[in-house]
Every structure is written in C-alpha cells, then in structure tokens.
Amino acid sequence: DAGVTQSPTHLIKTRGQQVTLRCSPKSGHDTVSWYQQALGQGPQFIFQYYEEEERQRGNFPDRFSGHQFPNYSSELNVNALLLGDSALYLCASSTTGRQAPGELFFGEGSRLTVL
Amino acid sequence: DAKTTQPPSMDCAEGRAANLPCNHSTISGNEYVYWYRQIHSQGPQYIIHGLKNNETNEMASLIITEDRKSSTLILPHATLRDTAVYYCIATLLDGLTFGKGTHLIIQP
C-alpha cells in the first residue's frame, strides 16, 4: 500500500518564476492538505482540498493556489516566486471517515530552492 | 488552535521511558490533543491523539490531565530511532498549527 507520494523531490527556481508541485494521497484517502516548512521551523498550513474544492486555508497569499483532481491527487502552484518561498513543501492526506480531524499522513516533501 | 508550549530539547537514555510534556492551558472542550514527530529530512509522522481520556497505541501513550491543560507523551522504551522533533498540537481542525516542538535526543 503506497503512502503519500510527492514529486519532484528537489527543484531549483529563480525569483519571479512559477512552480507546480504534485501529490498523490494514500490509497483510500480523499482529502489533501499542503504545508510549508522553512528551515528550523515547524510546518505551516497552506490549504486543504476536498471534493476538488479548497475547504480550509491558512495565512498564505493568493500566489499560492491549488487544485485537486477527480482521482484525489493534488497540485500546489506558487506564482511570482520569492526568495522566502524556499522551503520544504509537504503534502498530507486523510479521509473523511477518520475518527478525528488532524490525523494526517504526510509525504516526504518537495524541497524548493529559490535563487 | 490552542497555543501549546513544549521544552525546546530533551535527552533520554536508550531503553528508558521518554516523557515529553506539553502545556495547552487555553484548550477548549472540543479540541483534540495530537502528537506528531519528524525525523530529520522526513515528513511528520502521526503518533497518537486524545480528547479527554488517556490513550495508548503501539507507538506511545498519551496522558491528559483531568483539567486538560497539559499532557505527556510517553515512549515506553526509547531507541536511537526515536530521536526526532516531537510536536504537540491542540486543535479541532484539519489545518494543524505546528510550533517548534521538542527535539528529543536518545543517548546510547
């Protein structure tokens, strides 16, 4: 049973460019959340997608957008990249049938470096 | 999410029980307490959660005080592989708020 998979694992971009990160949730999961983790900090919640719609959003600007596909996979898009967007981007999946909110399964992340 | 406070770092000898404290004095009645850990360069891993009662699973035990203002995560027999950053989160939402956590170092 594959867990949460993310791609690419590492990438380098320059300021002003755009990036797309991809996530496939754990089998049987229908909800995908994205987090940003800067060096030395805990992960910060970006947004969550369920039924192809954004259901919850953290304190991130509109440059951060996402999408969820009918097969539950998801993309995170970041436009007009800034140096401060350099971070590990984590995808987490969950299922609406779980016992309590907050029980998430995380992928290994995509390491983005902005030069 | 309720604010949580954890010590920045702790040491524990291999084979001993590791007890990680967390203060969440402003927790509301329907907020769960979650514990996650993150081993270097990996994604966070769910450990356990609870609402009011103490909980135990194959990884750890969670002890929540009667007034729910604090909790303790217990790793009964710590191994070197338990060295990680441990996060305590109090929330009723899916959008988790991670602090800086406790860096637990298991000493051989």
Short mmCIF file of C-alpha atoms in Angstrom, two decimals:
data_model
loop_
_atom_site.label_atom_id
_atom_site.label_comp_id
_atom_site.label_asym_id
_atom_site.label_seq_id
_atom_site.Cartn_x
_atom_site.Cartn_y
_atom_site.Cartn_z
CA ASP A 1 0.00 0.00 0.00
CA ALA A 2 1.69 3.17 -1.22
CA GLY A 3 1.74 6.04 1.17
CA VAL A 4 1.65 9.71 0.19
CA THR A 5 3.92 10.37 -2.78
CA GLN A 6 5.22 13.76 -3.85
CA SER A 7 7.12 15.00 -6.88
CA PRO A 8 9.59 16.34 -7.58
CA THR A 9 11.72 15.68 -4.51
CA HIS A 10 14.04 18.61 -5.17
CA LEU A 11 13.92 21.58 -7.52
CA ILE A 12 15.59 24.92 -8.03
CA LYS A 13 13.86 28.02 -9.42
CA THR A 14 14.72 31.69 -9.77
CA ARG A 15 12.82 34.64 -8.39
CA GLY A 16 9.69 35.51 -10.35
CA GLN A 17 9.23 32.04 -11.78
CA GLN A 18 6.29 29.75 -11.16
CA VAL A 19 6.37 26.23 -9.73
CA THR A 20 3.97 23.28 -9.61
CA LEU A 21 4.31 20.53 -7.03
CA ARG A 22 2.36 17.28 -7.15
CA CYS A 23 0.93 14.91 -4.58
CA SER A 24 -0.79 11.53 -4.70
CA PRO A 25 -2.65 10.70 -1.48
CA LYS A 26 -2.52 7.45 0.41
CA SER A 27 -4.85 4.80 -1.03
CA GLY A 28 -8.37 5.29 0.28
CA HIS A 29 -7.83 8.93 1.26
CA ASP A 30 -9.90 11.72 -0.29
CA THR A 31 -8.55 14.86 1.38
CA VAL A 32 -5.24 16.56 0.69
CA SER A 33 -3.53 19.30 2.70
CA TRP A 34 -0.38 21.27 1.89
CA TYR A 35 2.18 22.62 4.33
CA GLN A 36 5.27 24.79 4.02
CA GLN A 37 8.23 24.12 6.31
CA ALA A 38 11.05 26.66 6.42
CA LEU A 39 14.41 25.59 7.79
CA GLY A 40 14.31 25.19 11.57
CA GLN A 41 10.57 25.81 11.81
CA GLY A 42 7.51 23.61 12.18
CA PRO A 43 5.26 23.05 9.15
CA GLN A 44 2.79 25.84 8.37
CA PHE A 45 -0.66 25.04 6.96
CA ILE A 46 -1.29 26.40 3.46
CA PHE A 47 -4.67 24.91 2.47
CA GLN A 48 -6.76 21.77 2.24
CA TYR A 49 -8.70 20.29 -0.67
CA TYR A 50 -11.71 18.02 -0.51
CA GLU A 51 -14.08 17.12 -3.35
CA GLU A 52 -11.95 19.22 -5.69
CA GLU A 53 -12.55 22.39 -3.70
CA GLU A 54 -10.48 24.39 -1.26
CA ARG A 55 -12.08 23.73 2.11
CA GLN A 56 -9.70 25.44 4.51
CA ARG A 57 -6.88 27.96 4.06
CA GLY A 58 -4.05 29.20 6.23
CA ASN A 59 -2.41 32.60 6.20
CA PHE A 60 -0.78 32.45 2.77
CA PRO A 61 -1.10 34.97 -0.11
CA ASP A 62 -3.03 34.33 -3.32
CA ARG A 63 0.26 33.49 -5.06
CA PHE A 64 -0.28 30.06 -3.52
CA SER A 65 -3.03 28.15 -5.26
CA GLY A 66 -4.00 24.55 -5.62
CA HIS A 67 -6.08 22.02 -7.37
CA GLN A 68 -7.50 18.60 -6.64
CA PHE A 69 -8.32 16.12 -9.38
CA PRO A 70 -11.15 13.55 -9.52
CA ASN A 71 -8.66 10.81 -8.54
CA TYR A 72 -7.93 12.85 -5.34
CA SER A 73 -4.38 13.77 -6.37
CA SER A 74 -3.43 17.40 -5.94
CA GLU A 75 -1.15 20.16 -7.17
CA LEU A 76 0.28 23.15 -5.38
CA ASN A 77 1.14 26.16 -7.56
CA VAL A 78 3.23 29.09 -6.45
CA ASN A 79 3.50 32.15 -8.72
CA ALA A 80 6.00 35.00 -8.70
CA LEU A 81 8.45 33.12 -6.53
CA LEU A 82 10.28 35.00 -3.78
CA LEU A 83 13.49 34.02 -2.01
CA GLY A 84 11.38 33.45 1.11
CA ASP A 85 9.42 30.71 -0.64
CA SER A 86 12.44 28.44 -0.32
CA ALA A 87 11.22 25.62 1.91
CA LEU A 88 10.17 22.01 2.18
CA TYR A 89 6.61 21.62 0.88
CA LEU A 90 4.72 18.80 2.49
CA CYS A 91 1.57 17.10 1.34
CA ALA A 92 -0.67 15.29 3.82
CA SER A 93 -3.68 13.11 3.13
CA SER A 94 -6.59 11.98 5.23
CA THR A 95 -10.05 10.51 4.91
CA THR A 96 -13.40 11.94 5.87
CA GLY A 97 -14.21 8.66 7.57
CA ARG A 98 -11.50 9.01 10.20
CA GLN A 99 -12.14 9.21 13.91
CA ALA A 100 -10.99 12.78 14.45
CA PRO A 101 -9.67 15.69 12.40
CA GLY A 102 -5.95 16.15 12.42
CA GLU A 103 -4.94 12.52 11.84
CA LEU A 104 -2.86 13.08 8.75
CA PHE A 105 -0.39 11.05 6.73
CA PHE A 106 2.50 13.09 5.33
CA GLY A 107 4.69 12.59 2.31
CA GLU A 108 8.45 13.13 2.30
CA GLY A 109 8.10 16.58 0.78
CA SER A 110 9.40 18.59 -2.15
CA ARG A 111 12.45 20.73 -1.38
CA LEU A 112 12.18 24.05 -3.27
CA THR A 113 15.14 26.40 -3.53
CA VAL A 114 14.58 29.87 -4.97
CA LEU A 115 17.69 31.71 -6.19
CA ASP B 1 -5.99 26.15 17.74
CA ALA B 2 -4.97 26.44 21.36
CA LYS B 3 -1.40 27.61 21.96
CA THR B 4 0.92 24.84 23.10
CA THR B 5 4.21 25.13 24.97
CA GLN B 6 6.93 22.48 24.83
CA PRO B 7 10.54 22.41 26.03
CA PRO B 8 12.89 23.01 23.09
CA SER B 9 15.00 19.94 23.78
CA MET B 10 15.27 16.86 25.96
CA ASP B 11 17.67 13.95 26.38
CA CYS B 12 16.78 10.38 27.29
CA ALA B 13 18.89 7.25 27.69
CA GLU B 14 18.26 4.39 25.31
CA GLY B 15 15.92 1.79 26.81
CA ARG B 16 14.40 4.21 29.29
CA ALA B 17 10.96 5.80 29.08
CA ALA B 18 10.88 9.21 27.40
CA ASN B 19 8.30 11.57 28.87
CA LEU B 20 7.57 14.63 26.75
CA PRO B 21 5.45 17.36 28.36
CA CYS B 22 3.11 19.80 26.66
CA ASN B 23 1.18 22.69 28.12
CA HIS B 24 -2.10 23.72 26.46
CA SER B 25 -3.79 25.74 29.17
CA THR B 26 -6.19 27.54 26.78
CA ILE B 27 -7.53 24.37 25.17
CA SER B 28 -11.28 24.36 24.52
CA GLY B 29 -13.58 21.49 25.38
CA ASN B 30 -13.79 20.02 21.90
CA GLU B 31 -10.16 20.41 20.82
CA TYR B 32 -8.15 17.23 20.46
CA VAL B 33 -4.53 16.86 21.52
CA TYR B 34 -2.33 15.42 18.76
CA TRP B 35 1.27 14.34 18.78
CA TYR B 36 3.42 14.09 15.69
CA ARG B 37 7.13 13.54 15.26
CA GLN B 38 9.52 14.43 12.49
CA ILE B 39 12.73 12.55 11.94
CA HIS B 40 15.38 14.58 10.15
CA SER B 41 14.61 15.14 6.45
CA GLN B 42 11.34 13.18 6.58
CA GLY B 43 7.70 14.23 6.68
CA PRO B 44 5.92 14.38 10.04
CA GLN B 45 4.56 11.10 11.37
CA TYR B 46 1.30 10.84 13.32
CA ILE B 47 1.81 9.23 16.75
CA ILE B 48 -1.36 9.47 18.80
CA HIS B 49 -4.27 11.73 19.72
CA GLY B 50 -6.77 12.09 22.55
CA LEU B 51 -9.65 14.21 23.75
CA LYS B 52 -10.20 13.55 27.45
CA ASN B 53 -9.11 10.01 28.24
CA ASN B 54 -5.61 8.58 28.29
CA GLU B 55 -4.74 6.72 25.12
CA THR B 56 -2.24 4.02 24.20
CA ASN B 57 -1.19 2.52 20.89
CA GLU B 58 1.74 0.53 19.59
CA MET B 59 3.95 3.60 19.48
CA ALA B 60 3.22 5.55 22.63
CA SER B 61 0.91 6.51 25.47
CA LEU B 62 -0.79 9.87 25.90
CA ILE B 63 -1.64 11.08 29.38
CA ILE B 64 -4.01 14.08 29.55
CA THR B 65 -4.56 15.80 32.88
CA GLU B 66 -8.09 15.93 34.24
CA ASP B 67 -8.38 19.67 33.58
CA ARG B 68 -6.95 19.07 30.05
CA LYS B 69 -4.48 21.91 30.45
CA SER B 70 -1.45 19.72 29.89
CA SER B 71 -0.46 16.34 28.53
CA THR B 72 2.51 13.99 28.42
CA LEU B 73 3.60 11.74 25.59
CA ILE B 74 5.35 8.61 26.82
CA LEU B 75 7.63 6.47 24.69
CA PRO B 76 7.97 3.42 26.96
CA HIS B 77 11.33 2.06 25.77
CA ALA B 78 13.16 4.69 23.75
CA THR B 79 15.51 3.61 20.98
CA LEU B 80 18.01 5.60 18.94
CA ARG B 81 15.47 5.70 16.11
CA ASP B 82 13.15 7.75 18.34
CA THR B 83 15.49 10.74 18.04
CA ALA B 84 13.29 13.35 16.37
CA VAL B 85 11.38 16.60 16.83
CA TYR B 86 8.09 15.93 18.63
CA TYR B 87 5.16 18.28 18.07
CA CYS B 88 2.16 18.69 20.38
CA ILE B 89 -0.92 20.25 18.74
CA ALA B 90 -4.30 21.15 20.23
CA THR B 91 -6.99 21.64 17.59
CA LEU B 92 -10.39 20.74 16.23
CA LEU B 93 -9.40 21.48 12.66
CA ASP B 94 -7.57 19.64 9.93
CA GLY B 95 -5.27 22.62 9.39
CA LEU B 96 -2.70 21.82 12.04
CA THR B 97 -0.63 24.54 13.71
CA PHE B 98 2.85 23.18 14.35
CA GLY B 99 5.11 25.03 16.79
CA LYS B 100 8.83 24.37 17.08
CA GLY B 101 8.32 21.18 19.09
CA THR B 102 10.72 19.33 21.36
CA HIS B 103 13.94 17.94 19.93
CA LEU B 104 14.27 14.59 21.71
CA ILE B 105 17.75 13.08 21.61
CA ILE B 106 18.12 9.45 22.65
CA GLN B 107 21.58 8.81 24.07
CA PRO B 108 23.21 5.37 23.67
#
